[in-house]
Coordinates of C-alpha atoms in Angstrom, one line a residue:
M1 CA 10.2 15.7 31.3
H2 CA 9.2 12.1 30.8
S3 CA 10.9 9.4 32.8
P4 CA 13.3 7.1 30.9
Q5 CA 11.0 4.2 31.7
L6 CA 8.0 5.9 30.0
Q7 CA 10.2 6.9 27.0
F8 CA 11.3 3.3 26.7
L9 CA 7.7 2.0 26.9
I10 CA 6.6 4.4 24.2
L11 CA 9.5 3.3 21.9
V12 CA 8.6 -0.4 22.4
I13 CA 4.9 0.2 21.6
A14 CA 5.8 2.3 18.6
G15 CA 8.1 -0.4 17.3
W16 CA 5.5 -3.1 17.8
I17 CA 2.9 -1.0 16.0
D18 CA 5.3 -0.4 13.1
R19 CA 6.1 -4.1 12.8
S20 CA 2.5 -5.0 12.9
Q21 CA 1.7 -2.5 10.1
Q22 CA 4.6 -3.8 8.1
N23 CA 3.3 -7.4 8.4
V24 CA -0.1 -6.3 7.0
I25 CA 1.6 -4.4 4.2
E26 CA 3.8 -7.4 3.3
Y27 CA 0.7 -9.7 3.3
L28 CA -1.2 -7.3 1.0
Q29 CA 1.7 -7.0 -1.4
E30 CA 2.0 -10.8 -1.6
E31 CA -1.8 -11.1 -2.1
N32 CA -1.5 -8.5 -5.0
R33 CA 1.3 -10.5 -6.6
I34 CA -0.8 -13.7 -6.5
L35 CA -3.8 -11.9 -8.0
R36 CA -1.7 -10.5 -10.7
E37 CA -0.4 -14.0 -11.5
K38 CA -4.0 -15.2 -11.8
L39 CA -4.9 -12.3 -14.1
A40 CA -1.9 -13.2 -16.3
E41 CA -2.1 -11.2 -19.5
K42 CA -5.6 -10.0 -19.0
R43 CA -6.0 -6.3 -18.3
P44 CA -8.1 -5.7 -15.2
S45 CA -11.1 -3.4 -15.8
F46 CA -12.2 -0.9 -13.1
T47 CA -15.3 1.1 -12.7
D48 CA -15.0 4.9 -12.5
R49 CA -15.6 4.7 -8.8
Q50 CA -12.9 2.1 -8.3
R51 CA -10.5 4.2 -10.3
R52 CA -11.2 7.2 -8.2
R53 CA -10.6 5.2 -5.0
L54 CA -7.3 3.8 -6.2
A55 CA -6.2 7.1 -7.5
A56 CA -6.9 8.9 -4.3
K57 CA -4.9 6.4 -2.3
A58 CA -2.1 6.4 -4.9
K59 CA -1.8 10.2 -4.7
L60 CA -1.1 9.9 -1.0
I61 CA 1.7 7.4 -1.6
G62 CA 3.3 9.4 -4.5
R63 CA 4.9 8.2 -7.7
Q64 CA 8.2 7.1 -6.1
G65 CA 6.4 5.1 -3.4
L66 CA 4.2 3.4 -5.9
F67 CA 7.2 2.1 -7.7
E68 CA 8.3 0.4 -4.5
I69 CA 5.2 -1.7 -4.2
D70 CA 3.6 -4.1 -6.6
T71 CA 0.6 -2.3 -8.0
V72 CA -2.2 -3.8 -10.1
V73 CA -1.7 -1.1 -12.7
T74 CA 1.3 1.1 -13.4
P75 CA 2.0 4.0 -11.0
D76 CA 1.7 6.4 -14.0
T77 CA -1.7 5.1 -14.8
L78 CA -2.8 5.5 -11.2
L79 CA -1.6 9.1 -11.0
R80 CA -3.2 9.8 -14.4
W81 CA -6.5 8.7 -13.0
Y82 CA -6.1 11.2 -10.3

């Protein structure tokens, strides 16, 4: 069995990693919002390769998860591309 000190250290490190990842996610979400503002009413165009890449990542997140983030195209479109 692990000592309480080791368990505590693992929890601290896991919390730090989680917070660090959350900061990156929040930054990328804000960056997406700004880029969407710049696009305004224009519809972004994607190559087939770009669609496949986005669709593959979107599939991992799932429909419900996609609605929680600010995507460039609608979650339904992303999953339809998959």
